[in-house]
Amino acid sequence: MVMSKGLEYLTRGQVDQYQAKLLACYRRYLRIPGFLGNDETDALLTRSKQLLDEFNIDDHPLTKFTTSDKNHVGDDYFLNSGDKIRYFLEEDAVDSSGKLTRDKQRAVNKIGHALHELDPVFRKVTLENEKMKSVARDLRFHNDPVALQSMVIFKQPQIGGAVPEHNDSYYTSPPTALGFWIALEKCTHLNGALSFLPGSHLTTPITKRFVRTTGGGTGFEHLDVPEPTPERGDLVLIHGSVLHKSERNTSARTRYAYTFHMIDSPPYATYDEKNWLQPTPAMPFSRILDAPNKTTVSMAA
Ligand SMILES: O=C(O)CCC(=O)C(=O)O
Ligand SMILES: [Fe+2]
């Protein structure tokens, strides 16, 4: 089955099958090929490049996006970026004297975290998009879904930093996070594609099976489920409980992706006040649906 236009074109039975697959599949991610058309993908790519061109390094605090346990980004520029469009640099893009080691367009790790609200091009795809609404409505994971933490992640050639393994579901109680990750360029294992820890939500992950070998005997066959290599325009839905990561981009090609997270809102879920990103009175989280879903399926199912 190929889903090219979003879930509204599928029958209820097919949607249920996708929902079940996202809950039950080995890795808990779901790839929707061609979710965005060529023109829509181009619009996001062009806008991302414009944002890089508009980046003014002169009034930038040189905040880098670092994620190691010892050195995690946490300055005000980052902490107050939930309702702004801000630029975070690659660790290796600034030398010891505070100068960029490359063009500014090749120095930015990501831009975030309110693109979906403040930038008209990203807004159109996230909040004003019938296909997006239909995914949120038809999957029925959220009653009153809201979007937060939108980012363009660039994975710059040679230095695009790794994203260590993590899951996204810490925002709310109960956990309701669903990641919406859209490839703006083709992703491969060479330019830092996403990967998922197989069976990270299961207690006994299946990594091998006992089979007949060609020589007549038996042996263990390693089960190597291939990582997704999304094409541009593909949407990857990431269940909040699955461990995922991406490697450093050591190739000569960028790997632009647009991603945001979707969670449920009160009274269905409580947002933790310790979360690094906090809504502000001027910018509460952005609602996806005009009318809340009446029935939902627990993401813990
Ligand atoms: O794009 C990446 O490399 C990581 C993205 C991610 O962790 C997310 O979208 O939740
Ligand atoms: Fe993530």
PDB file of C-alpha atoms and ligand atoms in Angstrom:
ATOM      1  CA  MET A   1       0.000   0.000   0.000  1.00  0.00           C
ATOM      2  CA  VAL A   2       1.388   3.392  -0.935  1.00  0.00           C
ATOM      3  CA  MET A   3       0.215   6.440   0.936  1.00  0.00           C
ATOM      4  CA  SER A   4       0.915   9.454  -1.138  1.00  0.00           C
ATOM      5  CA  LYS A   5      -1.544  12.060   0.001  1.00  0.00           C
ATOM      6  CA  GLY A   6      -1.945  11.635   3.760  1.00  0.00           C
ATOM      7  CA  LEU A   7      -4.314   9.454   5.619  1.00  0.00           C
ATOM      8  CA  GLU A   8      -7.601  11.025   4.548  1.00  0.00           C
ATOM      9  CA  TYR A   9      -7.459   9.035   1.333  1.00  0.00           C
ATOM     10  CA  LEU A  10      -7.342   5.736   3.163  1.00  0.00           C
ATOM     11  CA  THR A  11     -10.235   3.668   4.386  1.00  0.00           C
ATOM     12  CA  ARG A  12     -10.827   3.392   8.132  1.00  0.00           C
ATOM     13  CA  GLY A  13      -9.517  -0.168   8.012  1.00  0.00           C
ATOM     14  CA  GLN A  14      -6.278   0.940   6.379  1.00  0.00           C
ATOM     15  CA  VAL A  15      -5.774   3.737   8.898  1.00  0.00           C
ATOM     16  CA  ASP A  16      -6.353   1.281  11.744  1.00  0.00           C
ATOM     17  CA  GLN A  17      -3.753  -0.965  10.193  1.00  0.00           C
ATOM     18  CA  TYR A  18      -1.221   1.889  10.211  1.00  0.00           C
ATOM     19  CA  GLN A  19      -2.089   2.814  13.751  1.00  0.00           C
ATOM     20  CA  ALA A  20      -1.670  -0.789  14.837  1.00  0.00           C
ATOM     21  CA  LYS A  21       1.598  -0.981  12.950  1.00  0.00           C
ATOM     22  CA  LEU A  22       2.984   2.081  14.693  1.00  0.00           C
ATOM     23  CA  LEU A  23       2.080   0.603  18.069  1.00  0.00           C
ATOM     24  CA  ALA A  24       3.217  -2.916  17.393  1.00  0.00           C
ATOM     25  CA  CYS A  25       6.017  -2.783  14.885  1.00  0.00           C
ATOM     26  CA  TYR A  26       9.497  -3.746  15.872  1.00  0.00           C
ATOM     27  CA  ARG A  27      10.898  -0.241  15.838  1.00  0.00           C
ATOM     28  CA  ARG A  28       7.821   1.886  16.435  1.00  0.00           C
ATOM     29  CA  TYR A  29       8.258   4.252  13.607  1.00  0.00           C
ATOM     30  CA  LEU A  30       6.137   4.585  10.546  1.00  0.00           C
ATOM     31  CA  ARG A  31       7.278   5.948   7.234  1.00  0.00           C
ATOM     32  CA  ILE A  32       4.688   7.602   5.013  1.00  0.00           C
ATOM     33  CA  PRO A  33       6.306   7.859   1.584  1.00  0.00           C
ATOM     34  CA  GLY A  34       5.680  11.022  -0.397  1.00  0.00           C
ATOM     35  CA  PHE A  35       3.697  12.730   2.364  1.00  0.00           C
ATOM     36  CA  LEU A  36       4.804  16.086   0.969  1.00  0.00           C
ATOM     37  CA  GLY A  37       4.793  16.608  -2.759  1.00  0.00           C
ATOM     38  CA  ASN A  38       7.781  17.942  -4.664  1.00  0.00           C
ATOM     39  CA  ASP A  39       6.586  21.546  -4.570  1.00  0.00           C
ATOM     40  CA  GLU A  40       5.869  21.444  -0.854  1.00  0.00           C
ATOM     41  CA  THR A  41       9.262  19.879  -0.125  1.00  0.00           C
ATOM     42  CA  ASP A  42      10.997  22.439  -2.349  1.00  0.00           C
ATOM     43  CA  ALA A  43       9.241  25.272  -0.518  1.00  0.00           C
ATOM     44  CA  LEU A  44      10.620  24.060   2.833  1.00  0.00           C
ATOM     45  CA  LEU A  45      14.075  23.502   1.402  1.00  0.00           C
ATOM     46  CA  THR A  46      14.193  26.933  -0.241  1.00  0.00           C
ATOM     47  CA  ARG A  47      12.944  28.620   2.916  1.00  0.00           C
ATOM     48  CA  SER A  48      15.534  26.760   5.012  1.00  0.00           C
ATOM     49  CA  LYS A  49      18.280  28.045   2.731  1.00  0.00           C
ATOM     50  CA  GLN A  50      16.871  31.586   2.901  1.00  0.00           C
ATOM     51  CA  LEU A  51      16.892  31.415   6.701  1.00  0.00           C
ATOM     52  CA  LEU A  52      20.546  30.406   6.567  1.00  0.00           C
ATOM     53  CA  ASP A  53      21.288  33.348   4.226  1.00  0.00           C
ATOM     54  CA  GLU A  54      19.476  35.721   6.612  1.00  0.00           C
ATOM     55  CA  PHE A  55      21.462  34.485   9.618  1.00  0.00           C
ATOM     56  CA  ASN A  56      23.308  37.371  11.241  1.00  0.00           C
ATOM     57  CA  ILE A  57      26.356  36.020  13.024  1.00  0.00           C
ATOM     58  CA  ASP A  58      27.350  39.457  14.362  1.00  0.00           C
ATOM     59  CA  ASP A  59      24.651  39.575  17.038  1.00  0.00           C
ATOM     60  CA  HIS A  60      24.719  35.839  17.777  1.00  0.00           C
ATOM     61  CA  PRO A  61      25.983  34.540  21.161  1.00  0.00           C
ATOM     62  CA  LEU A  62      27.739  31.627  19.373  1.00  0.00           C
ATOM     63  CA  THR A  63      25.475  29.089  21.053  1.00  0.00           C
ATOM     64  CA  LYS A  64      26.314  25.621  19.829  1.00  0.00           C
ATOM     65  CA  PHE A  65      23.958  22.690  19.878  1.00  0.00           C
ATOM     66  CA  THR A  66      25.693  20.170  22.112  1.00  0.00           C
ATOM     67  CA  THR A  67      24.068  17.119  23.591  1.00  0.00           C
ATOM     68  CA  SER A  68      26.677  15.210  25.550  1.00  0.00           C
ATOM     69  CA  ASP A  69      25.873  14.562  29.229  1.00  0.00           C
ATOM     70  CA  LYS A  70      28.660  16.829  30.409  1.00  0.00           C
ATOM     71  CA  ASN A  71      28.117  19.641  27.995  1.00  0.00           C
ATOM     72  CA  HIS A  72      24.474  20.117  27.114  1.00  0.00           C
ATOM     73  CA  VAL A  73      23.339  23.379  25.592  1.00  0.00           C
ATOM     74  CA  GLY A  74      21.487  25.410  28.230  1.00  0.00           C
ATOM     75  CA  ASP A  75      22.100  29.126  27.844  1.00  0.00           C
ATOM     76  CA  ASP A  76      19.325  31.728  27.694  1.00  0.00           C
ATOM     77  CA  TYR A  77      19.542  31.913  23.920  1.00  0.00           C
ATOM     78  CA  PHE A  78      18.553  28.228  23.828  1.00  0.00           C
ATOM     79  CA  LEU A  79      16.168  28.176  26.814  1.00  0.00           C
ATOM     80  CA  ASN A  80      14.115  31.078  25.476  1.00  0.00           C
ATOM     81  CA  SER A  81      13.934  29.819  21.929  1.00  0.00           C
ATOM     82  CA  GLY A  82      10.594  27.977  22.260  1.00  0.00           C
ATOM     83  CA  ASP A  83       8.698  30.957  20.846  1.00  0.00           C
ATOM     84  CA  LYS A  84      11.403  32.229  18.494  1.00  0.00           C
ATOM     85  CA  ILE A  85      13.380  31.333  15.404  1.00  0.00           C
ATOM     86  CA  ARG A  86      16.965  30.912  16.534  1.00  0.00           C
ATOM     87  CA  TYR A  87      20.150  29.426  15.129  1.00  0.00           C
ATOM     88  CA  PHE A  88      22.354  26.849  16.853  1.00  0.00           C
ATOM     89  CA  LEU A  89      25.845  26.193  15.597  1.00  0.00           C
ATOM     90  CA  GLU A  90      27.795  23.012  15.022  1.00  0.00           C
ATOM     91  CA  GLU A  91      30.350  22.367  17.751  1.00  0.00           C
ATOM     92  CA  ASP A  92      33.212  22.249  15.263  1.00  0.00           C
ATOM     93  CA  ALA A  93      32.135  25.338  13.347  1.00  0.00           C
ATOM     94  CA  VAL A  94      33.633  27.875  15.776  1.00  0.00           C
ATOM     95  CA  ASP A  95      37.364  28.113  16.513  1.00  0.00           C
ATOM     96  CA  SER A  96      38.937  29.033  19.856  1.00  0.00           C
ATOM     97  CA  SER A  97      38.938  32.720  18.965  1.00  0.00           C
ATOM     98  CA  GLY A  98      35.180  32.658  18.289  1.00  0.00           C
ATOM     99  CA  LYS A  99      35.460  32.786  14.507  1.00  0.00           C
ATOM    100  CA  LEU A 100      33.471  30.545  12.167  1.00  0.00           C
ATOM    101  CA  THR A 101      35.594  27.895  10.544  1.00  0.00           C
ATOM    102  CA  ARG A 102      33.372  27.846   7.426  1.00  0.00           C
ATOM    103  CA  ASP A 103      30.615  29.785   5.674  1.00  0.00           C
ATOM    104  CA  LYS A 104      27.710  30.584   7.985  1.00  0.00           C
ATOM    105  CA  GLN A 105      25.421  28.459   5.769  1.00  0.00           C
ATOM    106  CA  ARG A 106      27.604  25.443   6.590  1.00  0.00           C
ATOM    107  CA  ALA A 107      28.015  26.265  10.281  1.00  0.00           C
ATOM    108  CA  VAL A 108      24.440  25.938  11.550  1.00  0.00           C
ATOM    109  CA  ASN A 109      23.408  22.664  13.188  1.00  0.00           C
ATOM    110  CA  LYS A 110      19.727  23.591  13.430  1.00  0.00           C
ATOM    111  CA  ILE A 111      17.163  26.361  13.530  1.00  0.00           C
ATOM    112  CA  GLY A 112      14.349  26.239  16.097  1.00  0.00           C
ATOM    113  CA  HIS A 113      12.006  26.101  17.884  1.00  0.00           C
ATOM    114  CA  ALA A 114       8.883  28.003  16.729  1.00  0.00           C
ATOM    115  CA  LEU A 115       9.168  27.737  12.968  1.00  0.00           C
ATOM    116  CA  HIS A 116       5.733  26.111  12.839  1.00  0.00           C
ATOM    117  CA  GLU A 117       4.157  29.191  14.417  1.00  0.00           C
ATOM    118  CA  LEU A 118       6.255  32.128  13.221  1.00  0.00           C
ATOM    119  CA  ASP A 119       7.455  31.246   9.752  1.00  0.00           C
ATOM    120  CA  PRO A 120       4.688  31.311   7.111  1.00  0.00           C
ATOM    121  CA  VAL A 121       6.218  28.536   4.984  1.00  0.00           C
ATOM    122  CA  PHE A 122       6.660  26.103   7.882  1.00  0.00           C
ATOM    123  CA  ARG A 123       3.329  27.183   9.353  1.00  0.00           C
ATOM    124  CA  LYS A 124       1.561  26.260   6.138  1.00  0.00           C
ATOM    125  CA  VAL A 125       2.909  22.711   6.251  1.00  0.00           C
ATOM    126  CA  THR A 126       2.421  22.221  10.002  1.00  0.00           C
ATOM    127  CA  LEU A 127      -0.693  24.079  11.124  1.00  0.00           C
ATOM    128  CA  GLU A 128      -2.509  24.952   7.903  1.00  0.00           C
ATOM    129  CA  ASN A 129      -2.228  21.623   6.184  1.00  0.00           C
ATOM    130  CA  GLU A 130      -5.231  19.340   5.740  1.00  0.00           C
ATOM    131  CA  LYS A 131      -2.971  16.307   5.322  1.00  0.00           C
ATOM    132  CA  MET A 132      -1.282  17.034   8.658  1.00  0.00           C
ATOM    133  CA  LYS A 133      -4.644  17.488  10.360  1.00  0.00           C
ATOM    134  CA  SER A 134      -5.865  14.219   8.926  1.00  0.00           C
ATOM    135  CA  VAL A 135      -2.856  12.326  10.285  1.00  0.00           C
ATOM    136  CA  ALA A 136      -3.506  13.801  13.740  1.00  0.00           C
ATOM    137  CA  ARG A 137      -7.217  13.111  13.472  1.00  0.00           C
ATOM    138  CA  ASP A 138      -7.110   9.651  11.964  1.00  0.00           C
ATOM    139  CA  LEU A 139      -4.353   8.149  14.077  1.00  0.00           C
ATOM    140  CA  ARG A 140      -6.369   9.189  17.169  1.00  0.00           C
ATOM    141  CA  PHE A 141      -3.396   9.232  19.538  1.00  0.00           C
ATOM    142  CA  HIS A 142      -4.301  12.706  20.813  1.00  0.00           C
ATOM    143  CA  ASN A 143      -7.574  14.350  21.825  1.00  0.00           C
ATOM    144  CA  ASP A 144      -6.418  17.911  21.390  1.00  0.00           C
ATOM    145  CA  PRO A 145      -3.012  17.729  19.691  1.00  0.00           C
ATOM    146  CA  VAL A 146      -0.607  20.637  19.822  1.00  0.00           C
ATOM    147  CA  ALA A 147       2.715  21.156  18.077  1.00  0.00           C
ATOM    148  CA  LEU A 148       5.941  22.248  19.702  1.00  0.00           C
ATOM    149  CA  GLN A 149       9.684  22.270  19.196  1.00  0.00           C
ATOM    150  CA  SER A 150       9.862  22.570  15.437  1.00  0.00           C
ATOM    151  CA  MET A 151      13.347  22.485  13.942  1.00  0.00           C
ATOM    152  CA  VAL A 152      15.188  22.300  10.700  1.00  0.00           C
ATOM    153  CA  ILE A 153      18.145  20.004  11.297  1.00  0.00           C
ATOM    154  CA  PHE A 154      20.846  20.474   8.674  1.00  0.00           C
ATOM    155  CA  LYS A 155      23.455  17.756   9.262  1.00  0.00           C
ATOM    156  CA  GLN A 156      26.150  19.802   7.590  1.00  0.00           C
ATOM    157  CA  PRO A 157      28.667  17.969   5.403  1.00  0.00           C
ATOM    158  CA  GLN A 158      31.563  16.483   7.365  1.00  0.00           C
ATOM    159  CA  ILE A 159      30.664  18.110  10.704  1.00  0.00           C
ATOM    160  CA  GLY A 160      26.887  17.599  11.094  1.00  0.00           C
ATOM    161  CA  GLY A 161      26.728  16.473  14.729  1.00  0.00           C
ATOM    162  CA  ALA A 162      25.343  13.148  15.917  1.00  0.00           C
ATOM    163  CA  VAL A 163      22.084  13.134  17.885  1.00  0.00           C
ATOM    164  CA  PRO A 164      22.661  10.601  20.695  1.00  0.00           C
ATOM    165  CA  GLU A 165      19.998   8.012  21.376  1.00  0.00           C
ATOM    166  CA  HIS A 166      16.990   9.339  23.216  1.00  0.00           C
ATOM    167  CA  ASN A 167      13.237   9.082  23.209  1.00  0.00           C
ATOM    168  CA  ASP A 168      10.873  12.024  22.946  1.00  0.00           C
ATOM    169  CA  SER A 169       8.137  11.073  25.371  1.00  0.00           C
ATOM    170  CA  TYR A 170       9.205  12.915  28.501  1.00  0.00           C
ATOM    171  CA  TYR A 171       7.077  16.030  27.889  1.00  0.00           C
ATOM    172  CA  THR A 172       3.716  14.975  29.312  1.00  0.00           C
ATOM    173  CA  SER A 173       2.074  12.696  31.798  1.00  0.00           C
ATOM    174  CA  PRO A 174       0.877  10.312  30.476  1.00  0.00           C
ATOM    175  CA  PRO A 175       3.451  10.238  27.662  1.00  0.00           C
ATOM    176  CA  THR A 176       1.854  11.444  24.434  1.00  0.00           C
ATOM    177  CA  ALA A 177       4.716  12.591  22.217  1.00  0.00           C
ATOM    178  CA  LEU A 178       4.680  11.690  18.565  1.00  0.00           C
ATOM    179  CA  GLY A 179       7.526  12.942  16.386  1.00  0.00           C
ATOM    180  CA  PHE A 180       6.813  14.204  12.871  1.00  0.00           C
ATOM    181  CA  TRP A 181      10.070  14.060  10.971  1.00  0.00           C
ATOM    182  CA  ILE A 182      10.110  15.041   7.302  1.00  0.00           C
ATOM    183  CA  ALA A 183      13.064  14.412   5.010  1.00  0.00           C
ATOM    184  CA  LEU A 184      13.800  17.469   2.878  1.00  0.00           C
ATOM    185  CA  GLU A 185      16.629  15.605   1.168  1.00  0.00           C
ATOM    186  CA  LYS A 186      17.394  11.953   0.627  1.00  0.00           C
ATOM    187  CA  CYS A 187      18.811  10.337   3.758  1.00  0.00           C
ATOM    188  CA  THR A 188      21.248   7.478   3.852  1.00  0.00           C
ATOM    189  CA  HIS A 189      23.443   5.944   6.530  1.00  0.00           C
ATOM    190  CA  LEU A 190      26.271   8.098   5.110  1.00  0.00           C
ATOM    191  CA  ASN A 191      24.698  11.501   5.737  1.00  0.00           C
ATOM    192  CA  GLY A 192      23.284  10.830   9.183  1.00  0.00           C
ATOM    193  CA  ALA A 193      19.898   9.227   8.629  1.00  0.00           C
ATOM    194  CA  LEU A 194      17.744   8.435  11.641  1.00  0.00           C
ATOM    195  CA  SER A 195      18.031   5.023  13.184  1.00  0.00           C
ATOM    196  CA  PHE A 196      15.952   3.223  15.767  1.00  0.00           C
ATOM    197  CA  LEU A 197      16.974   0.764  18.437  1.00  0.00           C
ATOM    198  CA  PRO A 198      15.227  -2.431  17.415  1.00  0.00           C
ATOM    199  CA  GLY A 199      12.763  -3.614  19.999  1.00  0.00           C
ATOM    200  CA  SER A 200      13.693  -0.894  22.490  1.00  0.00           C
ATOM    201  CA  HIS A 201      10.115  -1.009  23.751  1.00  0.00           C
ATOM    202  CA  LEU A 202      10.174  -4.785  24.210  1.00  0.00           C
ATOM    203  CA  THR A 203      11.758  -6.746  27.021  1.00  0.00           C
ATOM    204  CA  THR A 204      13.078  -9.473  24.764  1.00  0.00           C
ATOM    205  CA  PRO A 205      14.072  -8.018  21.429  1.00  0.00           C
ATOM    206  CA  ILE A 206      14.429 -10.531  18.615  1.00  0.00           C
ATOM    207  CA  THR A 207      17.881 -10.196  17.111  1.00  0.00           C
ATOM    208  CA  LYS A 208      18.456 -13.640  15.601  1.00  0.00           C
ATOM    209  CA  ARG A 209      16.620 -16.759  14.558  1.00  0.00           C
ATOM    210  CA  PHE A 210      17.528 -20.415  14.330  1.00  0.00           C
ATOM    211  CA  VAL A 211      17.415 -21.566  10.713  1.00  0.00           C
ATOM    212  CA  ARG A 212      18.480 -24.338   8.329  1.00  0.00           C
ATOM    213  CA  THR A 213      21.716 -23.378   6.645  1.00  0.00           C
ATOM    214  CA  THR A 214      22.497 -24.000   2.988  1.00  0.00           C
ATOM    215  CA  GLY A 215      25.156 -26.595   3.872  1.00  0.00           C
ATOM    216  CA  GLY A 216      22.460 -28.818   5.408  1.00  0.00           C
ATOM    217  CA  GLY A 217      22.961 -27.947   9.073  1.00  0.00           C
ATOM    218  CA  THR A 218      21.501 -25.259  11.261  1.00  0.00           C
ATOM    219  CA  GLY A 219      22.711 -21.949  12.534  1.00  0.00           C
ATOM    220  CA  PHE A 220      21.727 -18.561  13.834  1.00  0.00           C
ATOM    221  CA  GLU A 221      20.762 -15.952  11.331  1.00  0.00           C
ATOM    222  CA  HIS A 222      21.221 -12.349  12.429  1.00  0.00           C
ATOM    223  CA  LEU A 223      18.057 -10.365  11.779  1.00  0.00           C
ATOM    224  CA  ASP A 224      19.130  -7.155  10.208  1.00  0.00           C
ATOM    225  CA  VAL A 225      16.073  -5.040   9.608  1.00  0.00           C
ATOM    226  CA  PRO A 226      17.277  -2.296   7.252  1.00  0.00           C
ATOM    227  CA  GLU A 227      17.216   1.272   8.533  1.00  0.00           C
ATOM    228  CA  PRO A 228      14.875   3.577   6.682  1.00  0.00           C
ATOM    229  CA  THR A 229      16.494   5.659   3.966  1.00  0.00           C
ATOM    230  CA  PRO A 230      13.799   8.273   3.449  1.00  0.00           C
ATOM    231  CA  GLU A 231      13.401  10.108   0.193  1.00  0.00           C
ATOM    232  CA  ARG A 232      12.633  13.810   0.166  1.00  0.00           C
ATOM    233  CA  GLY A 233       9.030  14.481   1.159  1.00  0.00           C
ATOM    234  CA  ASP A 234       8.679  11.304   3.239  1.00  0.00           C
ATOM    235  CA  LEU A 235       7.194  11.675   6.695  1.00  0.00           C
ATOM    236  CA  VAL A 236       8.518   9.470   9.490  1.00  0.00           C
ATOM    237  CA  LEU A 237       6.272   9.245  12.544  1.00  0.00           C
ATOM    238  CA  ILE A 238       8.311   8.479  15.663  1.00  0.00           C
ATOM    239  CA  HIS A 239       6.501   6.879  18.593  1.00  0.00           C
ATOM    240  CA  GLY A 240       7.483   8.716  21.767  1.00  0.00           C
ATOM    241  CA  SER A 241       8.788   5.608  23.512  1.00  0.00           C
ATOM    242  CA  VAL A 242      11.238   4.382  20.898  1.00  0.00           C
ATOM    243  CA  LEU A 243      14.948   5.080  21.190  1.00  0.00           C
ATOM    244  CA  HIS A 244      16.258   6.854  18.140  1.00  0.00           C
ATOM    245  CA  LYS A 245      19.437   8.615  17.143  1.00  0.00           C
ATOM    246  CA  SER A 246      21.395   9.797  14.160  1.00  0.00           C
ATOM    247  CA  GLU A 247      25.104   9.586  13.426  1.00  0.00           C
ATOM    248  CA  ARG A 248      27.484  12.369  12.561  1.00  0.00           C
ATOM    249  CA  ASN A 249      27.357  13.265   8.892  1.00  0.00           C
ATOM    250  CA  THR A 250      30.774  12.386   7.556  1.00  0.00           C
ATOM    251  CA  SER A 251      29.717  12.616   3.910  1.00  0.00           C
ATOM    252  CA  ALA A 252      29.900  15.539   1.523  1.00  0.00           C
ATOM    253  CA  ARG A 253      26.104  15.859   1.354  1.00  0.00           C
ATOM    254  CA  THR A 254      23.758  17.751   3.627  1.00  0.00           C
ATOM    255  CA  ARG A 255      20.765  16.044   5.215  1.00  0.00           C
ATOM    256  CA  TYR A 256      18.082  18.678   5.731  1.00  0.00           C
ATOM    257  CA  ALA A 257      15.059  17.550   7.707  1.00  0.00           C
ATOM    258  CA  TYR A 258      12.097  19.355   9.251  1.00  0.00           C
ATOM    259  CA  THR A 259      10.789  17.951  12.496  1.00  0.00           C
ATOM    260  CA  PHE A 260       8.343  18.853  15.230  1.00  0.00           C
ATOM    261  CA  HIS A 261       6.722  17.043  18.108  1.00  0.00           C
ATOM    262  CA  MET A 262       3.027  16.598  18.770  1.00  0.00           C
ATOM    263  CA  ILE A 263       1.596  16.094  22.252  1.00  0.00           C
ATOM    264  CA  ASP A 264      -1.829  16.073  23.871  1.00  0.00           C
ATOM    265  CA  SER A 265      -3.069  18.979  25.998  1.00  0.00           C
ATOM    266  CA  PRO A 266      -4.913  19.374  29.307  1.00  0.00           C
ATOM    267  CA  PRO A 267      -7.110  17.809  30.596  1.00  0.00           C
ATOM    268  CA  TYR A 268      -5.875  14.789  28.593  1.00  0.00           C
ATOM    269  CA  ALA A 269      -2.196  15.220  29.466  1.00  0.00           C
ATOM    270  CA  THR A 270      -0.196  17.409  31.847  1.00  0.00           C
ATOM    271  CA  TYR A 271       2.805  19.281  30.570  1.00  0.00           C
ATOM    272  CA  ASP A 272       5.744  19.005  32.964  1.00  0.00           C
ATOM    273  CA  GLU A 273       6.917  22.339  34.299  1.00  0.00           C
ATOM    274  CA  LYS A 274      10.505  21.092  34.358  1.00  0.00           C
ATOM    275  CA  ASN A 275      10.591  20.595  30.576  1.00  0.00           C
ATOM    276  CA  TRP A 276      13.278  22.763  29.006  1.00  0.00           C
ATOM    277  CA  LEU A 277      10.739  24.230  26.578  1.00  0.00           C
ATOM    278  CA  GLN A 278       7.864  26.087  28.207  1.00  0.00           C
ATOM    279  CA  PRO A 279       4.876  27.706  26.498  1.00  0.00           C
ATOM    280  CA  THR A 280       4.574  31.455  27.031  1.00  0.00           C
ATOM    281  CA  PRO A 281       1.400  33.529  27.505  1.00  0.00           C
ATOM    282  CA  ALA A 282       2.155  35.218  24.182  1.00  0.00           C
ATOM    283  CA  MET A 283       2.655  31.891  22.461  1.00  0.00           C
ATOM    284  CA  PRO A 284       0.797  28.904  23.875  1.00  0.00           C
ATOM    285  CA  PHE A 285       1.344  25.615  22.057  1.00  0.00           C
ATOM    286  CA  SER A 286      -0.171  25.553  18.576  1.00  0.00           C
ATOM    287  CA  ARG A 287      -3.366  23.543  18.164  1.00  0.00           C
ATOM    288  CA  ILE A 288      -3.512  21.198  15.231  1.00  0.00           C
ATOM    289  CA  LEU A 289      -7.215  20.367  15.110  1.00  0.00           C
ATOM    290  CA  ASP A 290     -10.147  22.760  15.018  1.00  0.00           C
ATOM    291  CA  ALA A 291     -12.323  20.226  16.836  1.00  0.00           C
ATOM    292  CA  PRO A 292     -10.721  17.774  19.296  1.00  0.00           C
ATOM    293  CA  ASN A 293     -10.825  14.031  18.636  1.00  0.00           C
ATOM    294  CA  LYS A 294     -13.645  12.388  20.558  1.00  0.00           C
ATOM    295  CA  THR A 295     -12.110   8.944  20.802  1.00  0.00           C
ATOM    296  CA  THR A 296      -8.427   8.145  21.117  1.00  0.00           C
ATOM    297  CA  VAL A 297      -6.130   5.147  21.266  1.00  0.00           C
ATOM    298  CA  SER A 298      -3.557   5.037  24.068  1.00  0.00           C
ATOM    299  CA  MET A 299       0.003   5.367  22.829  1.00  0.00           C
ATOM    300  CA  ALA A 300       0.968   2.905  25.531  1.00  0.00           C
ATOM    301  CA  ALA A 301      -1.193   0.222  23.879  1.00  0.00           C
TER     302      ALA A 301
HETATM  303  O1  LIG B   1      17.032  14.519  12.752  1.00  0.00           O
HETATM  304  C1  LIG B   1      17.687  13.954  13.631  1.00  0.00           C
HETATM  305  O2  LIG B   1      18.824  13.587  13.415  1.00  0.00           O
HETATM  306  C2  LIG B   1      17.089  13.709  15.007  1.00  0.00           C
HETATM  307  C3  LIG B   1      15.646  14.073  15.063  1.00  0.00           C
HETATM  308  C4  LIG B   1      14.938  13.727  16.328  1.00  0.00           C
HETATM  309  O3  LIG B   1      15.469  13.202  17.267  1.00  0.00           O
HETATM  310  C5  LIG B   1      13.491  14.044  16.401  1.00  0.00           C
HETATM  311  O4  LIG B   1      12.933  14.601  15.433  1.00  0.00           O
HETATM  312  O5  LIG B   1      12.878  13.740  17.438  1.00  0.00           O
HETATM  313 FE    FE B   2      13.964  12.815  18.881  1.00  0.00          FE
END
